[in-house]
Amino acid sequence: IQLTQSPSFLSASVGDRVTITCRASRAISNDLAWYQQKAGEAPKLLIYTASTLESGVPSRFSGSVSGTDFTLTISSLQPEDLATYYCQHYNTYPLTFGGGTTVEIK
Amino acid sequence: EVQLLESGGGLVQPGGSLRLSCAASGFTFTDYVLAWVRQAPGRGLEWVSSISHNGVNIEYADSVKGRFTISRDNSQNTVFLQMNSLRAEDTAVYFCAKKYPKSSPFDHWGQGSLVTVSS
């Protein structure tokens, strides 16, 4: 299963609404997670089962799905959201990740 | 507090071997699948291998199949990755991560261990 993530890079201002898309090459039910990785750190789980917010993650992060198209939305971008975001499916092996989206703060 | 602490990384020549370890604490080790995920310098994440809670079910990425071996010692709360016939393209930070069995995400990750394959 291939995951095509877009865009690969985006630049936005504090307070902007940001949307990242991940398209699966075939149906994966809702077996998709989103991770945030800050420079020099390990990835951190944000969202799983396409739209369930991990405990402790700010509510400005949300996930949605339509068929094989998955979306991560940051409703109001904050300076601490500077990071690279990855989607990952866990429907079946081999597990795969999207190529990543680097978010820059203008 | 959940902790996953990787060790064993370093510089190795092409064709050489290295064994990574990941010591776990703060959770019931035998309830979880453990996995290795790697990240080449400046690149994205690549799943490498997973091992079930009892060590019976093991999966590998095609890129490492036949060269890498994952194992776990439930008495020591540790998972291992034996890496043989290393290539330059295996150069990466190797993260240890845990997940529930069945369809579930990686809910905790270690800080990673750098493996450099170079002559």
PDB file of C-alpha atoms in Angstrom:
ATOM      1  CA  ILE A   1       0.000   0.000   0.000  1.00  0.00           C
ATOM      2  CA  GLN A   2       1.452   3.314  -1.107  1.00  0.00           C
ATOM      3  CA  LEU A   3       0.668   6.525   0.749  1.00  0.00           C
ATOM      4  CA  THR A   4       0.958   9.727  -1.288  1.00  0.00           C
ATOM      5  CA  GLN A   5       1.228  12.743   0.972  1.00  0.00           C
ATOM      6  CA  SER A   6       0.826  16.344  -0.177  1.00  0.00           C
ATOM      7  CA  PRO A   7       2.125  18.946  -0.141  1.00  0.00           C
ATOM      8  CA  SER A   8       5.704  18.029   0.697  1.00  0.00           C
ATOM      9  CA  PHE A   9       6.301  21.515   2.055  1.00  0.00           C
ATOM     10  CA  LEU A  10       4.095  24.373   3.159  1.00  0.00           C
ATOM     11  CA  SER A  11       4.651  27.783   4.669  1.00  0.00           C
ATOM     12  CA  ALA A  12       1.887  29.429   6.667  1.00  0.00           C
ATOM     13  CA  SER A  13       1.359  32.170   9.223  1.00  0.00           C
ATOM     14  CA  VAL A  14       0.451  31.839  12.859  1.00  0.00           C
ATOM     15  CA  GLY A  15      -3.309  31.485  13.096  1.00  0.00           C
ATOM     16  CA  ASP A  16      -3.732  30.016   9.610  1.00  0.00           C
ATOM     17  CA  ARG A  17      -5.713  26.873   8.922  1.00  0.00           C
ATOM     18  CA  VAL A  18      -3.424  24.194   7.493  1.00  0.00           C
ATOM     19  CA  THR A  19      -4.457  21.032   5.655  1.00  0.00           C
ATOM     20  CA  ILE A  20      -2.280  18.050   4.744  1.00  0.00           C
ATOM     21  CA  THR A  21      -3.554  15.191   2.600  1.00  0.00           C
ATOM     22  CA  CYS A  22      -2.590  11.528   2.465  1.00  0.00           C
ATOM     23  CA  ARG A  23      -3.983   9.289  -0.286  1.00  0.00           C
ATOM     24  CA  ALA A  24      -3.808   5.515   0.034  1.00  0.00           C
ATOM     25  CA  SER A  25      -3.330   3.354  -3.074  1.00  0.00           C
ATOM     26  CA  ARG A  26      -6.150   1.063  -1.942  1.00  0.00           C
ATOM     27  CA  ALA A  27      -8.738   0.782   0.805  1.00  0.00           C
ATOM     28  CA  ILE A  28      -7.274   0.601   4.305  1.00  0.00           C
ATOM     29  CA  SER A  29     -10.461   1.034   6.342  1.00  0.00           C
ATOM     30  CA  ASN A  30      -9.606   3.789   8.828  1.00  0.00           C
ATOM     31  CA  ASP A  31      -6.253   2.238   9.774  1.00  0.00           C
ATOM     32  CA  LEU A  32      -4.283   5.435   9.437  1.00  0.00           C
ATOM     33  CA  ALA A  33      -2.265   7.510  11.887  1.00  0.00           C
ATOM     34  CA  TRP A  34      -0.636  10.926  11.796  1.00  0.00           C
ATOM     35  CA  TYR A  35       2.674  11.706  13.496  1.00  0.00           C
ATOM     36  CA  GLN A  36       4.509  14.941  14.210  1.00  0.00           C
ATOM     37  CA  GLN A  37       8.308  14.954  14.148  1.00  0.00           C
ATOM     38  CA  LYS A  38      10.234  17.984  15.328  1.00  0.00           C
ATOM     39  CA  ALA A  39      13.867  18.444  14.342  1.00  0.00           C
ATOM     40  CA  GLY A  40      16.156  16.025  16.158  1.00  0.00           C
ATOM     41  CA  GLU A  41      13.292  14.259  17.928  1.00  0.00           C
ATOM     42  CA  ALA A  42      11.391  11.023  17.609  1.00  0.00           C
ATOM     43  CA  PRO A  43       7.978  11.030  15.943  1.00  0.00           C
ATOM     44  CA  LYS A  44       4.978  11.626  18.180  1.00  0.00           C
ATOM     45  CA  LEU A  45       1.540  10.135  17.619  1.00  0.00           C
ATOM     46  CA  LEU A  46      -1.130  12.794  16.990  1.00  0.00           C
ATOM     47  CA  ILE A  47      -4.121  10.988  15.507  1.00  0.00           C
ATOM     48  CA  TYR A  48      -5.096   7.351  14.959  1.00  0.00           C
ATOM     49  CA  THR A  49      -8.004   5.525  13.360  1.00  0.00           C
ATOM     50  CA  ALA A  50      -8.055   8.448  10.924  1.00  0.00           C
ATOM     51  CA  SER A  51      -9.758  10.887  13.289  1.00  0.00           C
ATOM     52  CA  THR A  52      -9.163   9.965  16.958  1.00  0.00           C
ATOM     53  CA  LEU A  53      -7.023  12.475  18.824  1.00  0.00           C
ATOM     54  CA  GLU A  54      -4.278  10.941  20.958  1.00  0.00           C
ATOM     55  CA  SER A  55      -4.453  11.884  24.626  1.00  0.00           C
ATOM     56  CA  GLY A  56      -2.685  15.152  25.373  1.00  0.00           C
ATOM     57  CA  VAL A  57      -2.657  16.405  21.777  1.00  0.00           C
ATOM     58  CA  PRO A  58      -4.083  19.934  21.372  1.00  0.00           C
ATOM     59  CA  SER A  59      -7.593  20.111  19.971  1.00  0.00           C
ATOM     60  CA  ARG A  60      -6.466  22.322  17.069  1.00  0.00           C
ATOM     61  CA  PHE A  61      -5.318  19.079  15.419  1.00  0.00           C
ATOM     62  CA  SER A  62      -7.982  16.986  13.716  1.00  0.00           C
ATOM     63  CA  GLY A  63      -8.226  14.190  11.187  1.00  0.00           C
ATOM     64  CA  SER A  64     -10.818  13.162   8.654  1.00  0.00           C
ATOM     65  CA  VAL A  65     -11.301  10.603   5.901  1.00  0.00           C
ATOM     66  CA  SER A  66     -13.205  10.257   2.662  1.00  0.00           C
ATOM     67  CA  GLY A  67     -12.685   6.904   1.000  1.00  0.00           C
ATOM     68  CA  THR A  68      -8.919   6.524   0.579  1.00  0.00           C
ATOM     69  CA  ASP A  69      -8.204  10.229   1.113  1.00  0.00           C
ATOM     70  CA  PHE A  70      -7.119  11.206   4.618  1.00  0.00           C
ATOM     71  CA  THR A  71      -6.662  14.733   5.914  1.00  0.00           C
ATOM     72  CA  LEU A  72      -4.819  16.264   8.831  1.00  0.00           C
ATOM     73  CA  THR A  73      -5.968  19.765   9.738  1.00  0.00           C
ATOM     74  CA  ILE A  74      -4.405  22.276  12.081  1.00  0.00           C
ATOM     75  CA  SER A  75      -7.199  24.769  12.737  1.00  0.00           C
ATOM     76  CA  SER A  76      -4.983  27.615  13.952  1.00  0.00           C
ATOM     77  CA  LEU A  77      -1.266  27.186  13.346  1.00  0.00           C
ATOM     78  CA  GLN A  78       0.987  27.874  16.338  1.00  0.00           C
ATOM     79  CA  PRO A  79       4.756  28.499  16.414  1.00  0.00           C
ATOM     80  CA  GLU A  80       5.331  25.176  18.170  1.00  0.00           C
ATOM     81  CA  ASP A  81       3.732  23.342  15.223  1.00  0.00           C
ATOM     82  CA  LEU A  82       6.923  23.796  13.201  1.00  0.00           C
ATOM     83  CA  ALA A  83       7.629  20.164  12.296  1.00  0.00           C
ATOM     84  CA  THR A  84       7.375  17.464   9.672  1.00  0.00           C
ATOM     85  CA  TYR A  85       4.127  15.493   9.625  1.00  0.00           C
ATOM     86  CA  TYR A  86       3.807  11.882   8.439  1.00  0.00           C
ATOM     87  CA  CYS A  87       0.853   9.656   7.763  1.00  0.00           C
ATOM     88  CA  GLN A  88       1.183   5.884   8.259  1.00  0.00           C
ATOM     89  CA  HIS A  89      -1.156   2.979   7.574  1.00  0.00           C
ATOM     90  CA  TYR A  90      -1.324  -0.078   9.803  1.00  0.00           C
ATOM     91  CA  ASN A  91      -3.896  -2.061   7.862  1.00  0.00           C
ATOM     92  CA  THR A  92      -1.531  -4.864   6.866  1.00  0.00           C
ATOM     93  CA  TYR A  93       2.171  -5.595   6.502  1.00  0.00           C
ATOM     94  CA  PRO A  94       4.314  -4.063   5.166  1.00  0.00           C
ATOM     95  CA  LEU A  95       3.556  -0.932   7.136  1.00  0.00           C
ATOM     96  CA  THR A  96       4.248   2.219   5.160  1.00  0.00           C
ATOM     97  CA  PHE A  97       4.580   5.936   5.754  1.00  0.00           C
ATOM     98  CA  GLY A  98       3.784   8.890   3.567  1.00  0.00           C
ATOM     99  CA  GLY A  99       6.691  10.976   2.320  1.00  0.00           C
ATOM    100  CA  GLY A 100       6.154  13.706   4.910  1.00  0.00           C
ATOM    101  CA  THR A 101       5.039  17.341   4.924  1.00  0.00           C
ATOM    102  CA  THR A 102       7.331  19.964   6.357  1.00  0.00           C
ATOM    103  CA  VAL A 103       5.449  22.888   7.886  1.00  0.00           C
ATOM    104  CA  GLU A 104       7.255  26.214   8.074  1.00  0.00           C
ATOM    105  CA  ILE A 105       6.022  29.226  10.018  1.00  0.00           C
ATOM    106  CA  LYS A 106       6.120  32.440   7.965  1.00  0.00           C
TER     107      LYS A 106
ATOM    108  CA  GLU B   1       6.484   6.660  32.368  1.00  0.00           C
ATOM    109  CA  VAL B   2       6.986   4.698  29.161  1.00  0.00           C
ATOM    110  CA  GLN B   3      10.612   4.566  28.066  1.00  0.00           C
ATOM    111  CA  LEU B   4      12.273   2.929  25.078  1.00  0.00           C
ATOM    112  CA  LEU B   5      16.041   3.296  25.092  1.00  0.00           C
ATOM    113  CA  GLU B   6      18.010   2.225  22.035  1.00  0.00           C
ATOM    114  CA  SER B   7      21.698   1.390  22.078  1.00  0.00           C
ATOM    115  CA  GLY B   8      24.322  -0.324  19.932  1.00  0.00           C
ATOM    116  CA  GLY B   9      24.575   2.079  17.015  1.00  0.00           C
ATOM    117  CA  GLY B  10      27.847   3.272  15.544  1.00  0.00           C
ATOM    118  CA  LEU B  11      30.125   3.238  12.528  1.00  0.00           C
ATOM    119  CA  VAL B  12      30.526  -0.027  10.617  1.00  0.00           C
ATOM    120  CA  GLN B  13      32.102  -0.914   7.294  1.00  0.00           C
ATOM    121  CA  PRO B  14      30.030  -2.150   4.348  1.00  0.00           C
ATOM    122  CA  GLY B  15      29.434  -5.868   4.723  1.00  0.00           C
ATOM    123  CA  GLY B  16      29.788  -5.664   8.478  1.00  0.00           C
ATOM    124  CA  SER B  17      27.372  -6.426  11.295  1.00  0.00           C
ATOM    125  CA  LEU B  18      25.830  -4.549  14.187  1.00  0.00           C
ATOM    126  CA  ARG B  19      23.320  -5.426  16.901  1.00  0.00           C
ATOM    127  CA  LEU B  20      20.884  -2.838  18.204  1.00  0.00           C
ATOM    128  CA  SER B  21      19.086  -3.162  21.536  1.00  0.00           C
ATOM    129  CA  CYS B  22      16.006  -1.431  22.871  1.00  0.00           C
ATOM    130  CA  ALA B  23      15.381  -1.565  26.609  1.00  0.00           C
ATOM    131  CA  ALA B  24      11.777  -0.948  27.599  1.00  0.00           C
ATOM    132  CA  SER B  25      10.210   0.179  30.854  1.00  0.00           C
ATOM    133  CA  GLY B  26       7.036   1.729  32.186  1.00  0.00           C
ATOM    134  CA  PHE B  27       4.582  -0.677  30.571  1.00  0.00           C
ATOM    135  CA  THR B  28       3.754  -4.377  30.408  1.00  0.00           C
ATOM    136  CA  PHE B  29       6.282  -5.460  27.802  1.00  0.00           C
ATOM    137  CA  THR B  30       4.556  -8.738  26.921  1.00  0.00           C
ATOM    138  CA  ASP B  31       1.331  -6.934  25.935  1.00  0.00           C
ATOM    139  CA  TYR B  32       2.911  -5.159  22.979  1.00  0.00           C
ATOM    140  CA  VAL B  33       4.311  -5.612  19.517  1.00  0.00           C
ATOM    141  CA  LEU B  34       7.762  -4.049  19.224  1.00  0.00           C
ATOM    142  CA  ALA B  35       9.174  -2.681  15.992  1.00  0.00           C
ATOM    143  CA  TRP B  36      12.114  -0.928  14.387  1.00  0.00           C
ATOM    144  CA  VAL B  37      11.611   2.084  12.123  1.00  0.00           C
ATOM    145  CA  ARG B  38      14.514   3.874  10.457  1.00  0.00           C
ATOM    146  CA  GLN B  39      15.151   7.303   9.012  1.00  0.00           C
ATOM    147  CA  ALA B  40      18.013   7.952   6.623  1.00  0.00           C
ATOM    148  CA  PRO B  41      19.632  11.399   6.957  1.00  0.00           C
ATOM    149  CA  GLY B  42      17.257  14.071   5.670  1.00  0.00           C
ATOM    150  CA  ARG B  43      14.728  11.451   4.577  1.00  0.00           C
ATOM    151  CA  GLY B  44      11.370  10.075   5.686  1.00  0.00           C
ATOM    152  CA  LEU B  45      10.391   7.192   7.938  1.00  0.00           C
ATOM    153  CA  GLU B  46      10.716   3.558   6.843  1.00  0.00           C
ATOM    154  CA  TRP B  47       9.313   0.625   8.790  1.00  0.00           C
ATOM    155  CA  VAL B  48      11.964  -2.122   9.108  1.00  0.00           C
ATOM    156  CA  SER B  49      10.614  -5.001  11.194  1.00  0.00           C
ATOM    157  CA  SER B  50       8.048  -6.003  13.826  1.00  0.00           C
ATOM    158  CA  ILE B  51       7.844  -8.820  16.360  1.00  0.00           C
ATOM    159  CA  SER B  52       4.703  -9.987  18.152  1.00  0.00           C
ATOM    160  CA  HIS B  53       4.290  -9.980  21.921  1.00  0.00           C
ATOM    161  CA  ASN B  54       5.397 -13.628  22.207  1.00  0.00           C
ATOM    162  CA  GLY B  55       8.017 -13.534  19.441  1.00  0.00           C
ATOM    163  CA  VAL B  56       6.113 -15.951  17.216  1.00  0.00           C
ATOM    164  CA  ASN B  57       5.018 -13.573  14.460  1.00  0.00           C
ATOM    165  CA  ILE B  58       7.768 -11.603  12.739  1.00  0.00           C
ATOM    166  CA  GLU B  59       7.634  -9.312   9.709  1.00  0.00           C
ATOM    167  CA  TYR B  60      10.369  -7.600   7.685  1.00  0.00           C
ATOM    168  CA  ALA B  61      10.531  -4.954   5.011  1.00  0.00           C
ATOM    169  CA  ASP B  62      11.752  -6.345   1.686  1.00  0.00           C
ATOM    170  CA  SER B  63      14.764  -4.029   1.886  1.00  0.00           C
ATOM    171  CA  VAL B  64      16.176  -5.915   4.903  1.00  0.00           C
ATOM    172  CA  LYS B  65      14.739  -9.406   4.528  1.00  0.00           C
ATOM    173  CA  GLY B  66      17.465 -12.057   4.770  1.00  0.00           C
ATOM    174  CA  ARG B  67      19.962  -9.615   6.301  1.00  0.00           C
ATOM    175  CA  PHE B  68      18.286  -8.362   9.491  1.00  0.00           C
ATOM    176  CA  THR B  69      16.862 -10.432  12.357  1.00  0.00           C
ATOM    177  CA  ILE B  70      14.540  -9.110  15.038  1.00  0.00           C
ATOM    178  CA  SER B  71      14.188 -10.849  18.393  1.00  0.00           C
ATOM    179  CA  ARG B  72      13.014 -10.116  21.917  1.00  0.00           C
ATOM    180  CA  ASP B  73      13.818 -11.227  25.443  1.00  0.00           C
ATOM    181  CA  ASN B  74      10.658 -10.851  27.503  1.00  0.00           C
ATOM    182  CA  SER B  75      12.559 -11.653  30.706  1.00  0.00           C
ATOM    183  CA  GLN B  76      14.753  -8.584  30.112  1.00  0.00           C
ATOM    184  CA  ASN B  77      12.116  -6.319  28.501  1.00  0.00           C
ATOM    185  CA  THR B  78      14.413  -5.873  25.531  1.00  0.00           C
ATOM    186  CA  VAL B  79      14.076  -6.118  21.776  1.00  0.00           C
ATOM    187  CA  PHE B  80      17.019  -6.570  19.426  1.00  0.00           C
ATOM    188  CA  LEU B  81      17.851  -5.996  15.779  1.00  0.00           C
ATOM    189  CA  GLN B  82      20.751  -8.013  14.403  1.00  0.00           C
ATOM    190  CA  MET B  83      21.940  -6.360  11.216  1.00  0.00           C
ATOM    191  CA  ASN B  84      24.242  -8.299   8.873  1.00  0.00           C
ATOM    192  CA  SER B  85      25.664  -7.596   5.411  1.00  0.00           C
ATOM    193  CA  LEU B  86      25.228  -3.877   6.011  1.00  0.00           C
ATOM    194  CA  ARG B  87      25.130  -1.502   3.047  1.00  0.00           C
ATOM    195  CA  ALA B  88      25.630   2.229   2.728  1.00  0.00           C
ATOM    196  CA  GLU B  89      21.883   2.619   2.214  1.00  0.00           C
ATOM    197  CA  ASP B  90      21.262   1.174   5.694  1.00  0.00           C
ATOM    198  CA  THR B  91      22.752   4.349   7.181  1.00  0.00           C
ATOM    199  CA  ALA B  92      19.980   5.826   9.309  1.00  0.00           C
ATOM    200  CA  VAL B  93      18.691   6.608  12.764  1.00  0.00           C
ATOM    201  CA  TYR B  94      16.953   3.454  13.993  1.00  0.00           C
ATOM    202  CA  PHE B  95      13.949   4.023  16.239  1.00  0.00           C
ATOM    203  CA  CYS B  96      12.364   1.426  18.481  1.00  0.00           C
ATOM    204  CA  ALA B  97       8.575   1.745  18.768  1.00  0.00           C
ATOM    205  CA  LYS B  98       5.707  -0.104  20.401  1.00  0.00           C
ATOM    206  CA  LYS B  99       2.136  -0.817  19.381  1.00  0.00           C
ATOM    207  CA  TYR B 100      -0.763  -2.922  20.491  1.00  0.00           C
ATOM    208  CA  PRO B 101      -1.298  -6.176  18.628  1.00  0.00           C
ATOM    209  CA  LYS B 102      -3.665  -6.112  15.647  1.00  0.00           C
ATOM    210  CA  SER B 103      -4.284  -2.908  13.729  1.00  0.00           C
ATOM    211  CA  SER B 104      -2.885  -0.079  15.795  1.00  0.00           C
ATOM    212  CA  PRO B 105      -0.424   2.805  15.483  1.00  0.00           C
ATOM    213  CA  PHE B 106       2.969   3.230  17.132  1.00  0.00           C
ATOM    214  CA  ASP B 107       2.038   4.922  20.398  1.00  0.00           C
ATOM    215  CA  HIS B 108       5.541   5.449  21.801  1.00  0.00           C
ATOM    216  CA  TRP B 109       8.955   5.779  20.229  1.00  0.00           C
ATOM    217  CA  GLY B 110      12.510   5.753  21.519  1.00  0.00           C
ATOM    218  CA  GLN B 111      14.943   8.565  20.742  1.00  0.00           C
ATOM    219  CA  GLY B 112      16.812   6.521  18.161  1.00  0.00           C
ATOM    220  CA  SER B 113      20.283   5.126  17.555  1.00  0.00           C
ATOM    221  CA  LEU B 114      22.448   6.232  14.628  1.00  0.00           C
ATOM    222  CA  VAL B 115      23.951   3.565  12.394  1.00  0.00           C
ATOM    223  CA  THR B 116      26.516   4.710   9.851  1.00  0.00           C
ATOM    224  CA  VAL B 117      27.733   2.284   7.193  1.00  0.00           C
ATOM    225  CA  SER B 118      30.875   3.638   5.573  1.00  0.00           C
ATOM    226  CA  SER B 119      34.424   2.646   4.737  1.00  0.00           C
TER     227      SER B 119
END
